[in-house]
Short mmCIF file of C-alpha atoms in Angstrom, two decimals:
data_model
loop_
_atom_site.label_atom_id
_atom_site.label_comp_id
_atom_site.label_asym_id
_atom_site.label_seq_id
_atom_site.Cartn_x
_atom_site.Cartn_y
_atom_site.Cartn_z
CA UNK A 1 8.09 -16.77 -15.40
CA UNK A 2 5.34 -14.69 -13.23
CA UNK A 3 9.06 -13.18 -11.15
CA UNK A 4 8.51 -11.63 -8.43
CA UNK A 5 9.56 -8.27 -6.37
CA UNK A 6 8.63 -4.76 -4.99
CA UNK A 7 9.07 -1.61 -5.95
CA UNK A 8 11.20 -0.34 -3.52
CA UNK A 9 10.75 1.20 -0.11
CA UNK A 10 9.56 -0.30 3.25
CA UNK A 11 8.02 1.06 5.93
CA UNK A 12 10.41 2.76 8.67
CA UNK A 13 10.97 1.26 12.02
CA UNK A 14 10.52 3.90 14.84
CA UNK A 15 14.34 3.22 15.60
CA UNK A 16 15.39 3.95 11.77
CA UNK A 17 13.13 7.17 11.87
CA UNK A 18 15.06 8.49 14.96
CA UNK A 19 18.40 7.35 13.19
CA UNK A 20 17.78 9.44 10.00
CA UNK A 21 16.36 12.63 12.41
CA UNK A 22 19.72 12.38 14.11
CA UNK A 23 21.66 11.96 11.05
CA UNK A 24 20.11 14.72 9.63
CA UNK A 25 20.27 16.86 12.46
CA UNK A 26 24.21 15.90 12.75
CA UNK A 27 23.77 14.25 16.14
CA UNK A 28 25.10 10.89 15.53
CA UNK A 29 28.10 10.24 13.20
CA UNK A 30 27.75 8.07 9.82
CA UNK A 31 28.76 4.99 11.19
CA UNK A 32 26.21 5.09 13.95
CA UNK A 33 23.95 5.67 11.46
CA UNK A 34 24.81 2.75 8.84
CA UNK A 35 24.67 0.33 12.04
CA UNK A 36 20.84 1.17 12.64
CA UNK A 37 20.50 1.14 8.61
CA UNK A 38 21.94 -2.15 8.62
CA UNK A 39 20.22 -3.96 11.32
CA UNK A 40 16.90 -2.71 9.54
CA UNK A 41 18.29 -3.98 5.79
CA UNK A 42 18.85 -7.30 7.65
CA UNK A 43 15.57 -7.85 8.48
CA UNK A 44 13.95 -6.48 5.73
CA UNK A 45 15.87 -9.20 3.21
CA UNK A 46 15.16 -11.68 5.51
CA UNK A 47 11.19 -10.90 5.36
CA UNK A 48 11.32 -10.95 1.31
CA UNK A 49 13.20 -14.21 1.66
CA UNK A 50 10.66 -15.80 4.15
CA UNK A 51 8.18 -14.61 2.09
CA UNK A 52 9.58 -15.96 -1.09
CA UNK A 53 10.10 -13.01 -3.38
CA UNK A 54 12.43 -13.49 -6.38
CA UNK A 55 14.60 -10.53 -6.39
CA UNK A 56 15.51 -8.85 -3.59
CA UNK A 57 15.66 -4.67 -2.85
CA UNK A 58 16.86 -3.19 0.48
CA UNK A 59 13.90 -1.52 1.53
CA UNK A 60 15.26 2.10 1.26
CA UNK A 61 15.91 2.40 4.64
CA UNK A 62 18.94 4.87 4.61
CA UNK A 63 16.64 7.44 2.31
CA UNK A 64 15.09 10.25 3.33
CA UNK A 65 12.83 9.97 0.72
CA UNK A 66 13.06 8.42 -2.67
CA UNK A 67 14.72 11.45 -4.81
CA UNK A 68 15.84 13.64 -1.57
CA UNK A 69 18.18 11.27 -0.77
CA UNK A 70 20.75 12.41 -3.74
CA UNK A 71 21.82 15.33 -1.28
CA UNK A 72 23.90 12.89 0.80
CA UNK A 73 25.49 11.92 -2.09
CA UNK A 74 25.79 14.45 -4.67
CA UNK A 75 27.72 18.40 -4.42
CA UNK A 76 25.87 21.45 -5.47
CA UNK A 77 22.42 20.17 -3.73
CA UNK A 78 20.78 21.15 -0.32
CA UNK A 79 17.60 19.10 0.95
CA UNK A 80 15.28 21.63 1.28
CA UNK A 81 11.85 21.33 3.16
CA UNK A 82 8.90 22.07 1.26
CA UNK A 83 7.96 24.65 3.86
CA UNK A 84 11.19 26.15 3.91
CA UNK A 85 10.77 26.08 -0.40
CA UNK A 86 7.74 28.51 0.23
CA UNK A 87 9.70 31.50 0.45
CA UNK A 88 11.06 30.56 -3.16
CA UNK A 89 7.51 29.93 -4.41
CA UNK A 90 5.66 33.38 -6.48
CA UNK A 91 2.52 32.07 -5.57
CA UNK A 92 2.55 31.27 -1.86
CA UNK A 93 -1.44 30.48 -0.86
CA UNK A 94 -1.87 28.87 -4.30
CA UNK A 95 1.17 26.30 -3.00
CA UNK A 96 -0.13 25.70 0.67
CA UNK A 97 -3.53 24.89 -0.85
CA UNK A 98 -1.95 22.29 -2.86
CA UNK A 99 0.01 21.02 0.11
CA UNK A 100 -3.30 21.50 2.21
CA UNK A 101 -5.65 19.72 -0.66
CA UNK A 102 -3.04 17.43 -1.77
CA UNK A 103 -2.63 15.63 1.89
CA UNK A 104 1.34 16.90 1.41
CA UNK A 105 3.05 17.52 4.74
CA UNK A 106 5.26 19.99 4.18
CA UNK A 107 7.32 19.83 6.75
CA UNK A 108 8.04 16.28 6.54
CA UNK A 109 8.91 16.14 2.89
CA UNK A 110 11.87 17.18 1.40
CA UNK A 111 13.28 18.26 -2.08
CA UNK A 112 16.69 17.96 -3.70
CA UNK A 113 17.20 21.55 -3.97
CA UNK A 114 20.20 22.29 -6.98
CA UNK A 115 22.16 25.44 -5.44
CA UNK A 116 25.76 24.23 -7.13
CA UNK A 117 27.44 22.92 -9.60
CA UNK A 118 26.57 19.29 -9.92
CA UNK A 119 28.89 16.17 -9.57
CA UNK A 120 29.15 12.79 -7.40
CA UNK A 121 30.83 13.24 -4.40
CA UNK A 122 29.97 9.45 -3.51
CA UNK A 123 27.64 6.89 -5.52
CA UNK A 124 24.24 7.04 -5.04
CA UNK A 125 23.52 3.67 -4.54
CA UNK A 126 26.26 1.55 -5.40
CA UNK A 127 27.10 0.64 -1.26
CA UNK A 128 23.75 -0.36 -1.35
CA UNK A 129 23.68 -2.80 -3.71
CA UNK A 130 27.05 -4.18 -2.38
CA UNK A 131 25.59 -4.69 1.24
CA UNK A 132 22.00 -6.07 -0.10
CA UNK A 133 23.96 -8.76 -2.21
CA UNK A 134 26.24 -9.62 1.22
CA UNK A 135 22.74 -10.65 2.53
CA UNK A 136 21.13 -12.67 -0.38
CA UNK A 137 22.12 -14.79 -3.07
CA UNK A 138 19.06 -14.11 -4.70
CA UNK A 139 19.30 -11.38 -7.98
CA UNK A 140 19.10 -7.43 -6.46
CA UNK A 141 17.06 -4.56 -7.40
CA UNK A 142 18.36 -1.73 -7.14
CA UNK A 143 15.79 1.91 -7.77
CA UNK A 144 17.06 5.46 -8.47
CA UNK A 145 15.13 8.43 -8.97
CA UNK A 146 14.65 9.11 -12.82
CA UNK A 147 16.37 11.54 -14.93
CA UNK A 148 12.88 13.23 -15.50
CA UNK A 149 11.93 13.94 -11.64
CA UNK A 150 15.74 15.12 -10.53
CA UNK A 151 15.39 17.34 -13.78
CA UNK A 152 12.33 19.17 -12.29
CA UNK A 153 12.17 18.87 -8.97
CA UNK A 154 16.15 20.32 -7.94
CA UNK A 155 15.32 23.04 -9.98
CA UNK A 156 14.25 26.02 -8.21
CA UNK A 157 14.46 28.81 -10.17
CA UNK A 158 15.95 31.59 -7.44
CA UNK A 159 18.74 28.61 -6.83
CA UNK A 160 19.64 27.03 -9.79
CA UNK A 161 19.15 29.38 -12.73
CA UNK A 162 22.46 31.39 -11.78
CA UNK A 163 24.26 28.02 -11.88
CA UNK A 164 22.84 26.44 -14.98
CA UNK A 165 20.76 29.17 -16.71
CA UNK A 166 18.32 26.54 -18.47
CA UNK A 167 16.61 23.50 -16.96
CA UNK A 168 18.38 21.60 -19.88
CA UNK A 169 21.81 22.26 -19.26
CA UNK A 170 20.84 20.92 -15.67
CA UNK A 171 19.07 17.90 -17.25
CA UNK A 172 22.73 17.24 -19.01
CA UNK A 173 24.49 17.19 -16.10
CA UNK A 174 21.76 15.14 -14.25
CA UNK A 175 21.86 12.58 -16.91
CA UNK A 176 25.71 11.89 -16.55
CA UNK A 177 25.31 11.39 -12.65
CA UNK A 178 22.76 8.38 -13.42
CA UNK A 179 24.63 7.22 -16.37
CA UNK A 180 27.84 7.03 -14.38
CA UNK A 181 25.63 5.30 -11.33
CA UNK A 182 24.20 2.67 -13.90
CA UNK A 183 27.90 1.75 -15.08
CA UNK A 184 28.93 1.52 -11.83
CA UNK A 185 25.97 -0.71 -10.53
CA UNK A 186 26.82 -2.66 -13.61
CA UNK A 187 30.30 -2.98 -13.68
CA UNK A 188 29.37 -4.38 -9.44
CA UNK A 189 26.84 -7.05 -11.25
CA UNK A 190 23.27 -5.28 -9.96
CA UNK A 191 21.06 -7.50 -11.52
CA UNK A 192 18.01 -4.89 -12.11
CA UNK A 193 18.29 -1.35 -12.04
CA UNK A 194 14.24 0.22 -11.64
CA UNK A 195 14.15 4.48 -12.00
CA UNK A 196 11.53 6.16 -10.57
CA UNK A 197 9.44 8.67 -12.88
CA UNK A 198 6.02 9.27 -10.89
CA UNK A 199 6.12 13.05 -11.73
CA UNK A 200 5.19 11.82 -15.78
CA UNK A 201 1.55 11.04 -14.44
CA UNK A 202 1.81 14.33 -13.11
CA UNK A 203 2.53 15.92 -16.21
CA UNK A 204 -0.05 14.55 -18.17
CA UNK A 205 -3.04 14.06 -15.92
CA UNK A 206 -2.88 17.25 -13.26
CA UNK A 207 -3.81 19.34 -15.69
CA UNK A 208 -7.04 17.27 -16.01
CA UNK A 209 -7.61 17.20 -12.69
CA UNK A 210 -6.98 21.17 -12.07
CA UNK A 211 -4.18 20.52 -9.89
CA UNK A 212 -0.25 21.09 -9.41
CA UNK A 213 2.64 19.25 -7.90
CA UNK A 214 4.85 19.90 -5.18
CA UNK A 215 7.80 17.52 -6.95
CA UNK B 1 9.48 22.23 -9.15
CA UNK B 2 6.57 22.22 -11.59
CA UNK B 3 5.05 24.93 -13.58
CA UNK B 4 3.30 24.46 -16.19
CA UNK B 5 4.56 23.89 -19.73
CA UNK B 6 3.80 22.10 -22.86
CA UNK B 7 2.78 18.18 -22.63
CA UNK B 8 3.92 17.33 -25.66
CA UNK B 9 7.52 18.61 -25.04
CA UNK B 10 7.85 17.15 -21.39
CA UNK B 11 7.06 13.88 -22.82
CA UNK B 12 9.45 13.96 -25.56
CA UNK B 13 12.10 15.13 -23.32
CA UNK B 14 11.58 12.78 -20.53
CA UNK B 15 12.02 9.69 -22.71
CA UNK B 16 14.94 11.82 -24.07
CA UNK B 17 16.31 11.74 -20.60
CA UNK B 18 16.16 8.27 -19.93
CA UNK B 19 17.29 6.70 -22.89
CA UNK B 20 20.58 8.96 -22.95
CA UNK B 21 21.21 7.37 -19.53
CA UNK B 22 20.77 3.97 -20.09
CA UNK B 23 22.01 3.30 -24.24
CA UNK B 24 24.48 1.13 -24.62
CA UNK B 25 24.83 -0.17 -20.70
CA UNK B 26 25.11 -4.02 -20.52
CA UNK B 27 24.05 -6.04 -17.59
CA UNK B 28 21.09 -5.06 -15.44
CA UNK B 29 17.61 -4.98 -16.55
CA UNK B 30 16.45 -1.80 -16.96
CA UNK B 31 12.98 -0.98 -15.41
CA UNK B 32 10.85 2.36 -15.48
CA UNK B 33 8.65 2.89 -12.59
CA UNK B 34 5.69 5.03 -12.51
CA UNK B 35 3.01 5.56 -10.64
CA UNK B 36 -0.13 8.04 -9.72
CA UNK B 37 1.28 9.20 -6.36
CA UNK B 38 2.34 7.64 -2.95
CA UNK B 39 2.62 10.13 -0.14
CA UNK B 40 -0.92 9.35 1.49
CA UNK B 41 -3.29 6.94 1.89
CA UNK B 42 -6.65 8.89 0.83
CA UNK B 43 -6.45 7.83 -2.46
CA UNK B 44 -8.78 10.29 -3.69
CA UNK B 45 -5.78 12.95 -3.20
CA UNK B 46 -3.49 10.55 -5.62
CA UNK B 47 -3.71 11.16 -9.69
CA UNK B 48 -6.13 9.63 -11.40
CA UNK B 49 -5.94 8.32 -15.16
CA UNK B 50 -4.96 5.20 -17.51
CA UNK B 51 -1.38 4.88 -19.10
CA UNK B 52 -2.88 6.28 -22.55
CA UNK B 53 -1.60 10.14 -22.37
CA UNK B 54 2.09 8.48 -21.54
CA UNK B 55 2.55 6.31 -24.75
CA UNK B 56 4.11 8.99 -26.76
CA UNK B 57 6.96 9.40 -24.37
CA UNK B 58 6.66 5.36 -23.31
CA UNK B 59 6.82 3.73 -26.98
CA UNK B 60 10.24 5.86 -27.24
CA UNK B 61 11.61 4.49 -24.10
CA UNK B 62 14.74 1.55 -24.35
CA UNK B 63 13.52 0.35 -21.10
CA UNK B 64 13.29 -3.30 -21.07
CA UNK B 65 10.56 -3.07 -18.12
CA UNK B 66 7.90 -1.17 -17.14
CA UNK B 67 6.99 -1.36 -13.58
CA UNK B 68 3.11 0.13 -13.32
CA UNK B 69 0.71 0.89 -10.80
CA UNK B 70 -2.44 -1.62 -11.54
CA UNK B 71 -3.95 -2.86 -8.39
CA UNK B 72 -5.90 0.85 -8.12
CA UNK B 73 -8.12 0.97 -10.36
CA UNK B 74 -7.48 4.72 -10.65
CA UNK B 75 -4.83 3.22 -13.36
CA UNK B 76 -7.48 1.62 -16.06
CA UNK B 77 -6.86 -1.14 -18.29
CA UNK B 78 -4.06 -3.40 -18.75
CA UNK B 79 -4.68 -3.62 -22.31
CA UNK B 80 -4.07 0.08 -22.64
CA UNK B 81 0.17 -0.64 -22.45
CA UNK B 82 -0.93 -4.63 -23.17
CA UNK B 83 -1.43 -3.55 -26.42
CA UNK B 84 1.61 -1.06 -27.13
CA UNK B 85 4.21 -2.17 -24.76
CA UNK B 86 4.00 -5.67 -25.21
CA UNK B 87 6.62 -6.25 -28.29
CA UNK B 88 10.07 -5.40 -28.35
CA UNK B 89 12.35 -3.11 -27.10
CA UNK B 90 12.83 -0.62 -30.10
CA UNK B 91 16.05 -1.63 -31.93
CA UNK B 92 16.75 -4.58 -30.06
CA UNK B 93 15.85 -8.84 -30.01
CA UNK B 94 14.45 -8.79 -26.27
CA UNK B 95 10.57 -8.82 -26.07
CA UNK B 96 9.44 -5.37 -22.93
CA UNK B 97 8.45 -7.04 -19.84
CA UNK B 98 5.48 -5.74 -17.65
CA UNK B 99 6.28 -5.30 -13.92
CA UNK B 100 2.38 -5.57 -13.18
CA UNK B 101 1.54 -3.78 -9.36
CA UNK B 102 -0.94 -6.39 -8.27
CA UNK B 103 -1.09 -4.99 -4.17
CA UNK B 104 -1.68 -1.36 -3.33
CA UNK B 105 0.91 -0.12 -1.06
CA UNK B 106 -1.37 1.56 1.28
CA UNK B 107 -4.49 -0.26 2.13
CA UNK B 108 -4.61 -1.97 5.39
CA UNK B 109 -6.70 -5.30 3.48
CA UNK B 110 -4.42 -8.04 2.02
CA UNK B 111 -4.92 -9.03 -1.75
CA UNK B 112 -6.06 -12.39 -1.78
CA UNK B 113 -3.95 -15.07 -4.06
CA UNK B 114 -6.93 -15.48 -6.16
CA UNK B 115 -7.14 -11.80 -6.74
CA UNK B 116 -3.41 -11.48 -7.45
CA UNK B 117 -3.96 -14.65 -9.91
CA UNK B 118 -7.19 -12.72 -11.70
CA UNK B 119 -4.96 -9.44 -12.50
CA UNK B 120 -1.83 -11.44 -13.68
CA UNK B 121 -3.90 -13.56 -16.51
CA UNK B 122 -6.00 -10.00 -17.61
CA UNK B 123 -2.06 -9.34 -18.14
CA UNK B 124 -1.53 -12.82 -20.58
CA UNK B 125 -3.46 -11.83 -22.72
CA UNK B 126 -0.93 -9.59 -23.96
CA UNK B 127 2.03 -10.65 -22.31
CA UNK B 128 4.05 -14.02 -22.00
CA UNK B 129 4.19 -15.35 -18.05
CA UNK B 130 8.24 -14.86 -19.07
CA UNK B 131 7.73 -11.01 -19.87
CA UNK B 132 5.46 -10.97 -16.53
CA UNK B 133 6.58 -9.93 -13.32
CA UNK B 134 4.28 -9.32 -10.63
CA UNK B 135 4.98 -6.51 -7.90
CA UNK B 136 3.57 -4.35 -5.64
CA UNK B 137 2.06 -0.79 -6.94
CA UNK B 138 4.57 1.37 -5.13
CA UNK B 139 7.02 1.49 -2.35
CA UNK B 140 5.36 0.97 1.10
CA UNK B 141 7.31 4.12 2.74
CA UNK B 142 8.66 5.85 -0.28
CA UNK B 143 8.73 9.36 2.44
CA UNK B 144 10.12 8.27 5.27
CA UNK B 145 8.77 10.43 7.45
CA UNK B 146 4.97 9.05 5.61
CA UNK B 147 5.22 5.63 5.42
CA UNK B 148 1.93 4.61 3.66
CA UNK B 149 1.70 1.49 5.45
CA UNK B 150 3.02 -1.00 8.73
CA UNK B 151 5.79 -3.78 8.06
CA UNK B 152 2.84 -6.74 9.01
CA UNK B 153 0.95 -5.89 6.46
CA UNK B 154 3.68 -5.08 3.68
CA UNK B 155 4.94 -8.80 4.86
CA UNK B 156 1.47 -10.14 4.22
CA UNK B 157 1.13 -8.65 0.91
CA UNK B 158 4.25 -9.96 -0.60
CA UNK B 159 3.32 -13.16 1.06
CA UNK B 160 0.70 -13.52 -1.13
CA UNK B 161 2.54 -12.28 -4.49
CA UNK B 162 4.48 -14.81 -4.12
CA UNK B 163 2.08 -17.59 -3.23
CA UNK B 164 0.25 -15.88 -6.28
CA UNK B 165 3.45 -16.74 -8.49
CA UNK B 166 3.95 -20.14 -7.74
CA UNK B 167 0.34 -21.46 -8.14
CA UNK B 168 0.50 -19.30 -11.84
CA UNK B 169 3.72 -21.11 -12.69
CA UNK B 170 2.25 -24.58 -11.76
CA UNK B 171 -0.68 -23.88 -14.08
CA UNK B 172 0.97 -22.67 -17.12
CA UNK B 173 3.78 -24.76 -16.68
#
């Protein structure tokens, strides 16, 4: 009764900000990388432990952001700065007043950008889980972005219509990425498995605030 | 990226979506986050509205959790899903569990136990303390590059979730 846990993400280190700039920037090889990663997973298990939490997550350390990070991890997508996104957007000043308005950096945040045919190339978060559960013998939680936000926020309509034609026929194939994840997390024994679906708020209480998204 | 369509629709679709990837996997819990927003800390940039608009799509849902945003009060009333959400999952034995957010992610002030305690029994009313789980709102650096908050703080929060959960399960032992 009354378990406890987070939601997902932790705040970066300085160190695991650089790492992922690197990374990104292909200065330092994936190994280098997972060793920062690692160090920073460490601690952050240790702090839920100390703290007592009941089930454990890893912090997100090793993700750009919470959906972006798919692009490591899944052909056919390119992570895509919202600025760079503003030459694909018909209505430029109406999106850089939402940035502007909406606090959104848009250099610093990123989209999952579908410009191929979809599959896995690795899993998303199955490595994850096994490293988290190396740390803890407590039960895992494990979060992936929801079928509903990867459904609208890879497509871009100048990228992704030539590849799928319909949003739909994207949403199929995005469905059978997470479905294959969720086997595999359950065939490893993940104990929870949390998706992420902020964009729904977004679809039913923008329009009552006069706003759009940038996800 | 967005554009504007029909509510209605999205909705249907999205719990469309999710239950086509999760029926019929075994094994995990299966928990649906959502929240109002998390890339800054003005809050009056983040979405504003109670869970009320989302119950077409969320009734549908074979989720076994729902992990909501309630320490803002931009998110209204527990009894809004309390009253909906609280049964079971459709088609199945297994009562839906509320993952209740009882710490906002981005403000530098630490919820006090007794505060954490208040929100989780506004929750018993509608749900068990087994169906309860108590959590923070949102991820503390869900962009990495905009962390909403510093680890000392994040550390203190939790801190006091848990403390939160063990004086609850002494009293309604």
């Amino acid at each position: 009764m009354f378990t406890t846990t987070q939601v997902g993400s932790w705040p970066r280190s300085k160190d695991m900000l650089r790492a992922l700039r690197d990374r990104r920037l292909g200065k330092i090889s994936r190994a280098e990388f997972d060793r920062a990663a690692d160090g920073e997973v460490r601690r952050t298990v240790r702090i839920q432990e100390e703290a007592g939490l009941d089930v454990i997550v890893d912090g997100e350390h090793r993700r750009d952001n919470f959906y972006s990070f798919i692009t490591e991890k899944v052909e056919g997508t390119r992570l895509m700065s919202l600025a760079e996104m503003l030459d694909e957007v018909e209505d430029k000043s109406g999106f850089e007043e939402m940035l502007s308005t909406l606090d959104v950096p848009a250099s610093a945040i990123r989209n999952p950008t579908c410009v191929g045919k979809l599959s896995r190339r690795e899993p998303l978060a199955l490595d994850d889980f096994k490293f988290v559960k190396s740390l803890t013998d407590k039960p895992v939680k494990i979060t992936l972005p929801g079928p509903y936000l990867l459904t609208r926020s890879m497509w871009v309509t100048n990228y992704t219509k030539k590849v799928y034609g319909t949003q739909r026929k994207m949403g199929d194939e995005v469905v059978r990425i997470l479905r294959e994840e969720l086997i595999d997390l359950a065939r490893a024994g993940c104990e929870f498995v949390q998706f992420d679906e902020p964009v729904l708020t977004e679809a039913v209480m923008s329009e009552d605030c006069g706003r759009r998204t940038f996800m | 990226m967005a554009t504007r369509r029909d509510v209605g629709e999205e909705l249907k679709y999205a719990s469309e979506l999710i239950n086509a990837v999760i029926d019929g996997v075994t094994g995990p819990r299966i928990g649906l986050h959502i929240c109002r927003g998390n890339w800054s800390t003005k809050e009056e940039v983040l979405l504003t509205g109670d869970y009320r608009a989302l119950l077409p799509a969320l009734t549908n849902m074979r989720v076994h959790q729902f992990v909501l945003e309630y320490a803002t009060p931009r998110a209204g009333e527990i009894a809004v899903v309390g009253r909906e959400l609280s049964g079971n999952v459709p088609g199945m034995t297994r009562p839906r569990e509320l993952g209740l957010g009882v710490v906002n992610p981005r403000t530098t002030t630490v919820e006090t136990v007794e505060d954490i305690m208040a929100k989780a029994e506004t929750a018993l009313e509608f749900y068990t303390p087994k169906q309860l789980f108590l959590n923070t709102d949102c991820g503390f650096g869900c962009f990495a590059n905009r962390c909403v908050n510093v680890e000392e703080v994040a550390a203190a929060k939790i801190k006091n979730i848990a403390e939160a959960a063990r004086r609850l399960r002494e009293k309604y032992a």
